[in-house]
Tab-separated table of C-alpha atoms in Angstrom:
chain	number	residue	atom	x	y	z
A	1	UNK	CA	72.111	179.465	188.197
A	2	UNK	CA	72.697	182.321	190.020
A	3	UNK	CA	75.710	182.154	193.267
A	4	UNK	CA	75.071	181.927	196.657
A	5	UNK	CA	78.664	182.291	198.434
A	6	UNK	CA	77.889	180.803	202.310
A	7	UNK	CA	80.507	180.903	204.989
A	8	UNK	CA	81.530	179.209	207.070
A	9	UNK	CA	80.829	175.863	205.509
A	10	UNK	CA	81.915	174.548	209.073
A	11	UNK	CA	82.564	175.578	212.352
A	12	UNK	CA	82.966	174.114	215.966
A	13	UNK	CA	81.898	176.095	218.716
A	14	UNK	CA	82.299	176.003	222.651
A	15	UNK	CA	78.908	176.119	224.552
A	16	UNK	CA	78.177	179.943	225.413
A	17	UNK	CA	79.558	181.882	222.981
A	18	UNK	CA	78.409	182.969	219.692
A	19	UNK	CA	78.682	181.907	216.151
A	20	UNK	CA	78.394	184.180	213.218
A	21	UNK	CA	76.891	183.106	209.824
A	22	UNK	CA	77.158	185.026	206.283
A	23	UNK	CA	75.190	184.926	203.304
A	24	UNK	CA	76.219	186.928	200.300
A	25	UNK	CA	74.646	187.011	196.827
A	26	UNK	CA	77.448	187.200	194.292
A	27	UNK	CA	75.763	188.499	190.898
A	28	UNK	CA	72.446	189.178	191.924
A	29	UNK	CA	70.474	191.723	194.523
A	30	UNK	CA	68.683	189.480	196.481
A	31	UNK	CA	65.782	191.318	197.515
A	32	UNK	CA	64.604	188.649	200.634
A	33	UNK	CA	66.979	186.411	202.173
A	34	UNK	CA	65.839	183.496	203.769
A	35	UNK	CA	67.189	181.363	207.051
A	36	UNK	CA	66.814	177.439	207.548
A	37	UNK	CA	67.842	174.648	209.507
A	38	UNK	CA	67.924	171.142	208.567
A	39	UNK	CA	68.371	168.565	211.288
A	40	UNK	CA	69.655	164.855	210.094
A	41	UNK	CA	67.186	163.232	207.708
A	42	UNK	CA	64.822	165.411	208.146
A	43	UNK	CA	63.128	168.491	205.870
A	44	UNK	CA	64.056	172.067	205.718
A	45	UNK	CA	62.510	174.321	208.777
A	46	UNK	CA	62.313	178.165	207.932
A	47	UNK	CA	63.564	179.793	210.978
A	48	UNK	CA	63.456	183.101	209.536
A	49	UNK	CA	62.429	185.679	206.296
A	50	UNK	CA	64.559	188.947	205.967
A	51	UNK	CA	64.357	191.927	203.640
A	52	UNK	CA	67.010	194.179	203.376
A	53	UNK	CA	66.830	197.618	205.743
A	54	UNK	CA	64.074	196.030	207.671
A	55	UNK	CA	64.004	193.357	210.711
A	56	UNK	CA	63.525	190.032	210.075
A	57	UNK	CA	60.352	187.920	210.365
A	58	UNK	CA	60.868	185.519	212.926
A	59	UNK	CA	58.869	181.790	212.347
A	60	UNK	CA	56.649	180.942	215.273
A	61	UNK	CA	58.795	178.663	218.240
A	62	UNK	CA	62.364	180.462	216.924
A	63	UNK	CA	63.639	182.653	219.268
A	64	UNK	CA	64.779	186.455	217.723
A	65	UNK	CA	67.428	187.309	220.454
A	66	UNK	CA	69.023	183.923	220.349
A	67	UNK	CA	68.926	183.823	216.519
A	68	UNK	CA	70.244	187.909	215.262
A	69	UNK	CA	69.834	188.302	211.787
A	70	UNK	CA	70.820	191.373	209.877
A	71	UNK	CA	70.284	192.124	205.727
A	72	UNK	CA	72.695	195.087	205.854
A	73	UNK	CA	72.840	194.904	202.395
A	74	UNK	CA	70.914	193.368	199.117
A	75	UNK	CA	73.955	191.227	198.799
A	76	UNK	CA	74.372	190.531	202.266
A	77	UNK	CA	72.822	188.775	205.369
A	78	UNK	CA	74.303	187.845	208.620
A	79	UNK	CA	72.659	185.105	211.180
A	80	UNK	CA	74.397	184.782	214.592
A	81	UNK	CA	73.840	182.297	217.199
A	82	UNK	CA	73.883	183.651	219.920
A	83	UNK	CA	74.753	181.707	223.711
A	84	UNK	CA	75.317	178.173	221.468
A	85	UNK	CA	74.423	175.299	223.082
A	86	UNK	CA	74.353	171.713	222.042
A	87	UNK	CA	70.800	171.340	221.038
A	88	UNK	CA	71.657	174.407	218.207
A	89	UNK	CA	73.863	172.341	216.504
A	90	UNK	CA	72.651	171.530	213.108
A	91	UNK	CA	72.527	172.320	209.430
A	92	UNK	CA	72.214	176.017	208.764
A	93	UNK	CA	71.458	176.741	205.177
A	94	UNK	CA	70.590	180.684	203.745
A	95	UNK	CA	68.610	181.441	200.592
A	96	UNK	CA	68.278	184.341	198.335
A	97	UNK	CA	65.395	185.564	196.285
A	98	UNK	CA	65.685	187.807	193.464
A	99	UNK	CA	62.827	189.870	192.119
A	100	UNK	CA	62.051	186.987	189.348
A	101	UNK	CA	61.331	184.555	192.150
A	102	UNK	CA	64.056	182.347	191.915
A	103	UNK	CA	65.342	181.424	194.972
A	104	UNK	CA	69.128	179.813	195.179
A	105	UNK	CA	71.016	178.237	198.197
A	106	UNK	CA	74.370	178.758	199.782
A	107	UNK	CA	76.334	175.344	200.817
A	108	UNK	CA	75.382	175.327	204.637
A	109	UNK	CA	76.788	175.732	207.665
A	110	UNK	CA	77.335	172.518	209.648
A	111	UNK	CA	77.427	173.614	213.292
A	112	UNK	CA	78.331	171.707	216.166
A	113	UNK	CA	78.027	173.164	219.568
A	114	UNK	CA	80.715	171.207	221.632
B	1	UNK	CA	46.489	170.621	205.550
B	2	UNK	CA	50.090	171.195	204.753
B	3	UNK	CA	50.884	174.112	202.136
B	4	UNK	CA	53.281	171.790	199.738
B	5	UNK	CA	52.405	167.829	200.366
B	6	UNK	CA	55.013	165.258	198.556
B	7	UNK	CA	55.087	161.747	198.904
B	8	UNK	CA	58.328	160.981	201.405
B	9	UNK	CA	59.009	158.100	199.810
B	10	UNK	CA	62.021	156.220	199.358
B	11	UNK	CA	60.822	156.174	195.204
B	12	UNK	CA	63.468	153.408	193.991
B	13	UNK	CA	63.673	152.537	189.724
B	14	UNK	CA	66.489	151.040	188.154
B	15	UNK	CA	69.145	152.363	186.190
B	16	UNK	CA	67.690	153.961	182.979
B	17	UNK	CA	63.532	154.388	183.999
B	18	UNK	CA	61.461	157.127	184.334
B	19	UNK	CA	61.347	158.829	188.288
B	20	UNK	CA	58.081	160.411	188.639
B	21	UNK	CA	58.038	162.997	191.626
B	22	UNK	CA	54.641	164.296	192.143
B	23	UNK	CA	54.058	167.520	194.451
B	24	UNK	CA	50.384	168.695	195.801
B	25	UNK	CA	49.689	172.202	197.148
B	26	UNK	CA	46.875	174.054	198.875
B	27	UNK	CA	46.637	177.482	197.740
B	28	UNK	CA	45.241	177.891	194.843
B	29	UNK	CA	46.529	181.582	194.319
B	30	UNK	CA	50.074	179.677	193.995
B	31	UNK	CA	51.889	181.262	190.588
B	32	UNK	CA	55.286	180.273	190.930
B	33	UNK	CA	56.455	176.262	191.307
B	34	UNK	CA	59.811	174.730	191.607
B	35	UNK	CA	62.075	171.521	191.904
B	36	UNK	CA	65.247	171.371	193.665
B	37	UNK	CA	67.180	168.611	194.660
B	38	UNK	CA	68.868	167.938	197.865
B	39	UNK	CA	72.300	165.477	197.883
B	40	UNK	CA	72.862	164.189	201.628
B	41	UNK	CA	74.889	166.823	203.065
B	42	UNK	CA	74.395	169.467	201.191
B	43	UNK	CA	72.247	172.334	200.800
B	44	UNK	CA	69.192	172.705	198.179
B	45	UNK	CA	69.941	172.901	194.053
B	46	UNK	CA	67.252	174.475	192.166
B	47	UNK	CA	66.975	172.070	188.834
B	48	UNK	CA	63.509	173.482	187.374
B	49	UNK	CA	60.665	175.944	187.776
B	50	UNK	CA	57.605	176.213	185.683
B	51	UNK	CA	55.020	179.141	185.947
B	52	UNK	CA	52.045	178.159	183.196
B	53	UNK	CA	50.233	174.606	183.231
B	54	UNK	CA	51.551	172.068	180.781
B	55	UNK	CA	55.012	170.572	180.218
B	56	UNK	CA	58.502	172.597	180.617
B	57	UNK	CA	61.259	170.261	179.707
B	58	UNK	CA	64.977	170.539	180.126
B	59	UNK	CA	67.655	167.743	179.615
B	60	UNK	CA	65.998	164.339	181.245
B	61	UNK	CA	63.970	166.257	183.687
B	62	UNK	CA	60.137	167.716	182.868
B	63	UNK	CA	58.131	169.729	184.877
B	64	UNK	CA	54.316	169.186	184.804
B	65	UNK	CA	51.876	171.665	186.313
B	66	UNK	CA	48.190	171.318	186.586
B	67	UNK	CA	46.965	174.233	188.098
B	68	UNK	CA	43.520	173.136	188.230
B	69	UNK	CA	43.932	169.814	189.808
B	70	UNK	CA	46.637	171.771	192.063
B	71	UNK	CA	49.426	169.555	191.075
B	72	UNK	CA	53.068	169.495	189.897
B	73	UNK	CA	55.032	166.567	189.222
B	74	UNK	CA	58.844	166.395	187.841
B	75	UNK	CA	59.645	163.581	185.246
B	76	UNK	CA	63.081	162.406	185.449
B	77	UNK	CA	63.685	160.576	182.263
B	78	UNK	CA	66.999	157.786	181.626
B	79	UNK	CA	67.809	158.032	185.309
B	80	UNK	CA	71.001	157.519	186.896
B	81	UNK	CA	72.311	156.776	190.243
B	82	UNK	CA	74.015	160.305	190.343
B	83	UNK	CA	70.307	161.100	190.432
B	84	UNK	CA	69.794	159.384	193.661
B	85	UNK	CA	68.889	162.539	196.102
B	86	UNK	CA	65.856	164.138	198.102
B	87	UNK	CA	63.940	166.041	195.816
B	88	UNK	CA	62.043	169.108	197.125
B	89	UNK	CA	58.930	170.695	196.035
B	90	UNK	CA	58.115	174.475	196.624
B	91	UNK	CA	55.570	176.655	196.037
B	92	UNK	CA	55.155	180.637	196.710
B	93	UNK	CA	51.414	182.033	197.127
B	94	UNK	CA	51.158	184.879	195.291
B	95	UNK	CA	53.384	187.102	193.997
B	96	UNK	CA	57.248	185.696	193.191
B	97	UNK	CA	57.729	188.181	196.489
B	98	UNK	CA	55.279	185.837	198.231
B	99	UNK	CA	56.617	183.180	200.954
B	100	UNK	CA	57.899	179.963	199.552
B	101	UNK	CA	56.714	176.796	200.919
B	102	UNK	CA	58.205	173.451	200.850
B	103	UNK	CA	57.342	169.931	200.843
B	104	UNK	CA	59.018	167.524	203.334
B	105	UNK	CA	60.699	166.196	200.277
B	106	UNK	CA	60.871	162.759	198.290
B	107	UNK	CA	63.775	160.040	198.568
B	108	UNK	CA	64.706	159.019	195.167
B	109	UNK	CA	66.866	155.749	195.198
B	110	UNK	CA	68.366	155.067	191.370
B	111	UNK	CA	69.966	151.607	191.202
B	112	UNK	CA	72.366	150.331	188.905
């Protein structure tokens, strides 16, 4: 299957300041980009659906200034926490759709908001 | 009613049976259906999609689609505790631009 390259796979932050989250396609042109987090045991939650050059569609309760997400490119997607607190830490995971459909995960970013 | 419904589970066979994951859905303008399978820890793996009813097979796993009964189910044949994962249905409406939709996922517990 196709690569999704996700990094950081890991990263401890201080409460307040931001964390920064990429997503990159590596031999495709992913033409929507998709943002999730998975808390412990339980399912996937879409937090957000970008396309690239446009703004991203937000999912109802997530909040768009707290969660930035840019799709600079059709290989590329950032999503930065912004103002991290505790209760953000979780299980960050981007996807990438091609124009055939098929949709393909990076490896997640554990976060943990210390 | 949920867009993608799954049975949570935990689904437990022995060593060597058949798993069968089965996946509902709502919309019946749904073309494009897929499996992926979710190791504790780690993010998604897509192992199978299937567009047309019937049968799609590849390796020990077969995808079913009914599109009239509004059903998918993956068949995971000689299983093996390295199959032992969360298994997640999803489901775009539409066109393969459409939003995808998953299920809440089902345990799958393979035991020596």
């Amino acid at each position: 299957g196709a690569v999704v390259s996700q990094h950081p796979s890991w990263v401890i932050c201080k409460s307040g300041t931001s964390v920064k989250i990429e997503c990159r396609s590596l031999d495709f042109q992913a033409t929507t980009m998709f943002w999730y987090r998975q808390f412990p045991k339980q399912s996937l939650m879409l937090m957000a659906t970008s396309n690239e050059g446009s703004k991203a569609t937000y999912e109802q309760g997530v909040e768009k200034d707290k969660f930035l997400i840019n799709h600079a490119s059709l290989t590329l997607s950032t999503l930065t926490v912004t103002s991290a607190h505790p209760e953000d830490s979780s299980f960050y995971i981007c996807s990438a759709r091609a124009t055939d459909g098929l949709a393909f995960f990076g490896q997640g970013t554990r976060l943990t908001v210390v | 009613q949920k867009e993608v419904e799954q049975n949570s589970g935990p689904l437990s066979v022995p060593e060597g049976a058949i798993a069968s994951l089965n996946c509902t859905y709502s919309d019946r303008g749904s073309q494009s259906f897929f499996w992926y399978r979710q190791y504790s820890g780690k993010s998604p793996e897509l192992i199978m999609s299937i567009y047309s009813n019937g049968d799609k097979e590849d390796g020990r796993f077969t995808a079913q689609l009914n599109k009239a009964s509004q059903y998918v189910s993956l068949l995971i044949r000689d299983s093996q505790p390295s199959d032992s994962a969360t298994y997640l249905c999803a489901v775009i409406r539409g066109s393969t631009l459409g939003r995808l939709y998953f299920g809440r996922g089902t345990q799958l517990t393979v035991w020596p």
